[in-house]
PDB file of C-alpha atoms in Angstrom:
ATOM      1  CA  UNK B   1    -122.828-215.065 139.570  1.00  0.00           C
ATOM      2  CA  UNK B   2    -126.374-214.719 138.261  1.00  0.00           C
ATOM      3  CA  UNK B   3    -126.283-213.355 134.716  1.00  0.00           C
ATOM      4  CA  UNK B   4    -129.095-211.776 132.719  1.00  0.00           C
ATOM      5  CA  UNK B   5    -128.837-211.250 128.956  1.00  0.00           C
ATOM      6  CA  UNK B   6    -130.983-208.477 127.522  1.00  0.00           C
ATOM      7  CA  UNK B   7    -131.562-206.824 124.172  1.00  0.00           C
ATOM      8  CA  UNK B   8    -131.864-203.029 124.141  1.00  0.00           C
ATOM      9  CA  UNK B   9    -134.122-201.714 121.342  1.00  0.00           C
ATOM     10  CA  UNK B  10    -137.780-202.531 122.056  1.00  0.00           C
ATOM     11  CA  UNK B  11    -136.777-204.567 125.092  1.00  0.00           C
ATOM     12  CA  UNK B  12    -135.371-201.887 127.400  1.00  0.00           C
ATOM     13  CA  UNK B  13    -135.465-198.804 125.116  1.00  0.00           C
ATOM     14  CA  UNK B  14    -138.753-197.613 123.678  1.00  0.00           C
ATOM     15  CA  UNK B  15    -137.628-197.111 120.080  1.00  0.00           C
ATOM     16  CA  UNK B  16    -141.072-196.932 118.421  1.00  0.00           C
ATOM     17  CA  UNK B  17    -140.716-193.205 117.733  1.00  0.00           C
ATOM     18  CA  UNK B  18    -137.384-193.784 115.896  1.00  0.00           C
ATOM     19  CA  UNK B  19    -138.581-196.499 113.523  1.00  0.00           C
ATOM     20  CA  UNK B  20    -139.885-193.985 110.922  1.00  0.00           C
ATOM     21  CA  UNK B  21    -136.290-192.668 110.745  1.00  0.00           C
ATOM     22  CA  UNK B  22    -135.129-195.905 109.062  1.00  0.00           C
ATOM     23  CA  UNK B  23    -134.162-195.006 105.490  1.00  0.00           C
ATOM     24  CA  UNK B  24    -135.279-197.968 103.397  1.00  0.00           C
ATOM     25  CA  UNK B  25    -133.640-196.546 100.265  1.00  0.00           C
ATOM     26  CA  UNK B  26    -130.202-197.055 101.839  1.00  0.00           C
ATOM     27  CA  UNK B  27    -128.393-200.299 102.673  1.00  0.00           C
ATOM     28  CA  UNK B  28    -126.223-201.637 105.492  1.00  0.00           C
ATOM     29  CA  UNK B  29    -125.354-199.372 108.407  1.00  0.00           C
ATOM     30  CA  UNK B  30    -126.492-196.279 106.446  1.00  0.00           C
ATOM     31  CA  UNK B  31    -130.109-197.527 106.445  1.00  0.00           C
ATOM     32  CA  UNK B  32    -130.299-197.354 110.248  1.00  0.00           C
ATOM     33  CA  UNK B  33    -127.895-194.435 110.893  1.00  0.00           C
ATOM     34  CA  UNK B  34    -130.507-191.809 111.853  1.00  0.00           C
ATOM     35  CA  UNK B  35    -132.466-194.440 113.805  1.00  0.00           C
ATOM     36  CA  UNK B  36    -129.395-195.335 115.902  1.00  0.00           C
ATOM     37  CA  UNK B  37    -128.136-191.761 116.184  1.00  0.00           C
ATOM     38  CA  UNK B  38    -131.361-190.778 117.964  1.00  0.00           C
ATOM     39  CA  UNK B  39    -131.250-193.692 120.429  1.00  0.00           C
ATOM     40  CA  UNK B  40    -129.899-191.485 123.204  1.00  0.00           C
ATOM     41  CA  UNK B  41    -133.346-189.873 123.456  1.00  0.00           C
ATOM     42  CA  UNK B  42    -135.291-193.096 124.058  1.00  0.00           C
ATOM     43  CA  UNK B  43    -137.442-193.588 127.115  1.00  0.00           C
ATOM     44  CA  UNK B  44    -136.237-196.484 129.275  1.00  0.00           C
ATOM     45  CA  UNK B  45    -138.903-199.057 129.961  1.00  0.00           C
ATOM     46  CA  UNK B  46    -138.027-201.920 132.293  1.00  0.00           C
ATOM     47  CA  UNK B  47    -141.563-203.206 132.398  1.00  0.00           C
ATOM     48  CA  UNK B  48    -144.613-203.742 130.248  1.00  0.00           C
ATOM     49  CA  UNK B  49    -147.940-205.392 131.015  1.00  0.00           C
ATOM     50  CA  UNK B  50    -146.900-206.364 134.533  1.00  0.00           C
ATOM     51  CA  UNK B  51    -143.511-207.803 133.474  1.00  0.00           C
ATOM     52  CA  UNK B  52    -140.315-206.253 134.802  1.00  0.00           C
ATOM     53  CA  UNK B  53    -136.764-206.843 133.586  1.00  0.00           C
ATOM     54  CA  UNK B  54    -134.603-207.895 136.569  1.00  0.00           C
ATOM     55  CA  UNK B  55    -131.623-205.600 135.918  1.00  0.00           C
ATOM     56  CA  UNK B  56    -130.208-204.972 139.351  1.00  0.00           C
ATOM     57  CA  UNK B  57    -126.819-204.375 140.898  1.00  0.00           C
ATOM     58  CA  UNK B  58    -125.363-207.545 142.320  1.00  0.00           C
ATOM     59  CA  UNK B  59    -126.235-209.460 139.163  1.00  0.00           C
ATOM     60  CA  UNK B  60    -124.244-209.440 135.934  1.00  0.00           C
ATOM     61  CA  UNK B  61    -126.115-207.688 133.141  1.00  0.00           C
ATOM     62  CA  UNK B  62    -125.102-208.489 129.582  1.00  0.00           C
ATOM     63  CA  UNK B  63    -126.595-206.408 126.788  1.00  0.00           C
ATOM     64  CA  UNK B  64    -126.467-207.949 123.327  1.00  0.00           C
ATOM     65  CA  UNK B  65    -127.598-205.564 120.626  1.00  0.00           C
ATOM     66  CA  UNK B  66    -127.651-205.465 116.849  1.00  0.00           C
ATOM     67  CA  UNK B  67    -126.687-201.775 117.014  1.00  0.00           C
ATOM     68  CA  UNK B  68    -123.354-201.247 115.252  1.00  0.00           C
ATOM     69  CA  UNK B  69    -120.323-200.714 117.493  1.00  0.00           C
ATOM     70  CA  UNK B  70    -119.914-197.129 116.218  1.00  0.00           C
ATOM     71  CA  UNK B  71    -122.762-196.207 118.608  1.00  0.00           C
ATOM     72  CA  UNK B  72    -121.037-197.717 121.671  1.00  0.00           C
ATOM     73  CA  UNK B  73    -120.404-194.452 123.570  1.00  0.00           C
ATOM     74  CA  UNK B  74    -123.975-193.265 122.970  1.00  0.00           C
ATOM     75  CA  UNK B  75    -125.370-196.636 124.071  1.00  0.00           C
ATOM     76  CA  UNK B  76    -123.223-196.856 127.206  1.00  0.00           C
ATOM     77  CA  UNK B  77    -124.217-193.313 128.195  1.00  0.00           C
ATOM     78  CA  UNK B  78    -127.915-194.128 127.705  1.00  0.00           C
ATOM     79  CA  UNK B  79    -127.654-197.379 129.716  1.00  0.00           C
ATOM     80  CA  UNK B  80    -125.983-195.621 132.659  1.00  0.00           C
ATOM     81  CA  UNK B  81    -127.834-192.304 132.682  1.00  0.00           C
ATOM     82  CA  UNK B  82    -131.317-192.997 131.301  1.00  0.00           C
ATOM     83  CA  UNK B  83    -131.913-196.712 131.899  1.00  0.00           C
ATOM     84  CA  UNK B  84    -129.960-196.444 135.153  1.00  0.00           C
ATOM     85  CA  UNK B  85    -128.371-199.852 134.749  1.00  0.00           C
ATOM     86  CA  UNK B  86    -125.754-200.620 137.392  1.00  0.00           C
ATOM     87  CA  UNK B  87    -122.168-199.985 136.244  1.00  0.00           C
ATOM     88  CA  UNK B  88    -120.135-203.055 135.342  1.00  0.00           C
ATOM     89  CA  UNK B  89    -122.476-204.391 132.654  1.00  0.00           C
ATOM     90  CA  UNK B  90    -121.165-206.038 129.495  1.00  0.00           C
ATOM     91  CA  UNK B  91    -122.192-204.551 126.153  1.00  0.00           C
ATOM     92  CA  UNK B  92    -121.791-206.688 123.037  1.00  0.00           C
ATOM     93  CA  UNK B  93    -122.540-204.891 119.766  1.00  0.00           C
ATOM     94  CA  UNK B  94    -122.720-205.718 116.072  1.00  0.00           C
ATOM     95  CA  UNK B  95    -119.388-205.163 114.307  1.00  0.00           C
ATOM     96  CA  UNK B  96    -119.619-202.115 112.030  1.00  0.00           C
ATOM     97  CA  UNK B  97    -120.507-203.241 108.507  1.00  0.00           C
ATOM     98  CA  UNK B  98    -121.728-206.709 109.575  1.00  0.00           C
ATOM     99  CA  UNK B  99    -124.915-207.533 107.682  1.00  0.00           C
ATOM    100  CA  UNK B 100    -126.253-210.620 109.436  1.00  0.00           C
ATOM    101  CA  UNK B 101    -129.775-210.911 110.826  1.00  0.00           C
ATOM    102  CA  UNK B 102    -130.457-210.278 114.512  1.00  0.00           C
ATOM    103  CA  UNK B 103    -130.396-214.018 115.349  1.00  0.00           C
ATOM    104  CA  UNK B 104    -127.070-214.386 113.501  1.00  0.00           C
ATOM    105  CA  UNK B 105    -125.584-211.371 115.293  1.00  0.00           C
ATOM    106  CA  UNK B 106    -126.732-212.563 118.717  1.00  0.00           C
ATOM    107  CA  UNK B 107    -125.421-216.093 118.057  1.00  0.00           C
ATOM    108  CA  UNK B 108    -122.021-214.578 117.213  1.00  0.00           C
ATOM    109  CA  UNK B 109    -122.166-212.468 120.398  1.00  0.00           C
ATOM    110  CA  UNK B 110    -123.081-215.537 122.443  1.00  0.00           C
ATOM    111  CA  UNK B 111    -119.947-217.253 121.110  1.00  0.00           C
ATOM    112  CA  UNK B 112    -117.896-214.203 122.156  1.00  0.00           C
ATOM    113  CA  UNK B 113    -119.455-214.321 125.624  1.00  0.00           C
ATOM    114  CA  UNK B 114    -118.414-217.939 126.179  1.00  0.00           C
ATOM    115  CA  UNK B 115    -114.976-217.690 124.530  1.00  0.00           C
ATOM    116  CA  UNK B 116    -112.401-218.046 127.354  1.00  0.00           C
ATOM    117  CA  UNK B 117    -109.913-215.711 125.629  1.00  0.00           C
ATOM    118  CA  UNK B 118    -112.395-212.776 125.645  1.00  0.00           C
ATOM    119  CA  UNK B 119    -112.163-212.412 129.450  1.00  0.00           C
ATOM    120  CA  UNK B 120    -115.926-212.098 129.912  1.00  0.00           C
ATOM    121  CA  UNK B 121    -115.883-215.020 132.370  1.00  0.00           C
ATOM    122  CA  UNK B 122    -119.486-216.041 131.661  1.00  0.00           C
ATOM    123  CA  UNK B 123    -120.689-219.620 131.471  1.00  0.00           C
ATOM    124  CA  UNK B 124    -123.979-220.848 130.059  1.00  0.00           C
ATOM    125  CA  UNK B 125    -124.925-222.207 133.482  1.00  0.00           C
ATOM    126  CA  UNK B 126    -124.745-218.712 135.016  1.00  0.00           C
ATOM    127  CA  UNK B 127    -127.378-217.296 132.659  1.00  0.00           C
ATOM    128  CA  UNK B 128    -130.645-217.092 134.560  1.00  0.00           C
ATOM    129  CA  UNK B 129    -132.641-215.650 131.645  1.00  0.00           C
ATOM    130  CA  UNK B 130    -132.251-213.983 128.264  1.00  0.00           C
ATOM    131  CA  UNK B 131    -134.730-211.364 127.010  1.00  0.00           C
ATOM    132  CA  UNK B 132    -135.241-210.261 123.419  1.00  0.00           C
ATOM    133  CA  UNK B 133    -138.083-208.818 121.348  1.00  0.00           C
ATOM    134  CA  UNK B 134    -137.204-210.935 118.295  1.00  0.00           C
ATOM    135  CA  UNK B 135    -138.678-214.456 118.434  1.00  0.00           C
ATOM    136  CA  UNK B 136    -135.854-215.776 116.237  1.00  0.00           C
ATOM    137  CA  UNK B 137    -133.311-214.643 118.839  1.00  0.00           C
ATOM    138  CA  UNK B 138    -135.336-216.198 121.661  1.00  0.00           C
ATOM    139  CA  UNK B 139    -135.454-219.470 119.702  1.00  0.00           C
ATOM    140  CA  UNK B 140    -131.681-219.309 119.130  1.00  0.00           C
ATOM    141  CA  UNK B 141    -131.015-218.883 122.871  1.00  0.00           C
ATOM    142  CA  UNK B 142    -133.295-221.799 123.676  1.00  0.00           C
ATOM    143  CA  UNK B 143    -131.543-223.986 121.077  1.00  0.00           C
ATOM    144  CA  UNK B 144    -128.358-223.440 123.116  1.00  0.00           C
ATOM    145  CA  UNK B 145    -130.076-224.463 126.353  1.00  0.00           C
ATOM    146  CA  UNK B 146    -130.412-220.900 127.644  1.00  0.00           C
ATOM    147  CA  UNK B 147    -133.724-219.935 129.268  1.00  0.00           C
ATOM    148  CA  UNK B 148    -135.223-217.134 127.191  1.00  0.00           C
ATOM    149  CA  UNK B 149    -138.440-215.168 126.892  1.00  0.00           C
ATOM    150  CA  UNK B 150    -139.752-212.749 124.325  1.00  0.00           C
ATOM    151  CA  UNK B 151    -140.137-209.315 125.886  1.00  0.00           C
ATOM    152  CA  UNK B 152    -141.170-206.240 123.921  1.00  0.00           C
ATOM    153  CA  UNK B 153    -142.470-202.761 124.592  1.00  0.00           C
ATOM    154  CA  UNK B 154    -144.371-202.189 121.344  1.00  0.00           C
ATOM    155  CA  UNK B 155    -145.352-204.023 118.153  1.00  0.00           C
ATOM    156  CA  UNK B 156    -144.060-201.510 115.580  1.00  0.00           C
ATOM    157  CA  UNK B 157    -142.059-203.489 112.994  1.00  0.00           C
ATOM    158  CA  UNK B 158    -138.491-202.259 112.397  1.00  0.00           C
ATOM    159  CA  UNK B 159    -137.569-205.215 110.181  1.00  0.00           C
ATOM    160  CA  UNK B 160    -139.699-204.552 107.090  1.00  0.00           C
ATOM    161  CA  UNK B 161    -140.080-201.634 104.704  1.00  0.00           C
ATOM    162  CA  UNK B 162    -143.695-200.590 105.448  1.00  0.00           C
ATOM    163  CA  UNK B 163    -144.243-199.212 101.936  1.00  0.00           C
ATOM    164  CA  UNK B 164    -142.811-202.045  99.845  1.00  0.00           C
ATOM    165  CA  UNK B 165    -143.232-204.762 102.523  1.00  0.00           C
ATOM    166  CA  UNK B 166    -139.650-205.931 102.012  1.00  0.00           C
ATOM    167  CA  UNK B 167    -137.741-207.535 104.916  1.00  0.00           C
ATOM    168  CA  UNK B 168    -134.494-205.855 106.053  1.00  0.00           C
ATOM    169  CA  UNK B 169    -132.482-209.093 105.771  1.00  0.00           C
TER     170      UNK B 169
END
């Protein structure tokens, strides 16, 4: 089965309007709580600058996101009702409280995807393409032999405190 791996925030969901809701005075999941809580109101954007994400029924769609798992119901609802992704997708989320960078989280999720005991039944050979807005994640996929491209909707930076210019991780 053809499998596509896709990030959500800034790849499928236009989250630019939520980025100012990141509370840089807080740490861990609390820093991004308001940002994630508002994600159900994002505009879905399958394409930008002539590029369209191939998320169709008949293919397996795997969403790997750094959103904490506590937002699973909200994320699933948004994927089905706003993004209109075909039912049957896989959604792999950051464990609540996990503090790794996006590339670290996605590498962990990739291991889950290929683990035979997780019942995802996905092999590396089935992955046609992986899409992410974070170049470090794209590089990680490529280091595992997975075709990957950087796809993003906007260039607003959600990884650095804009006032103090301090990276999130």
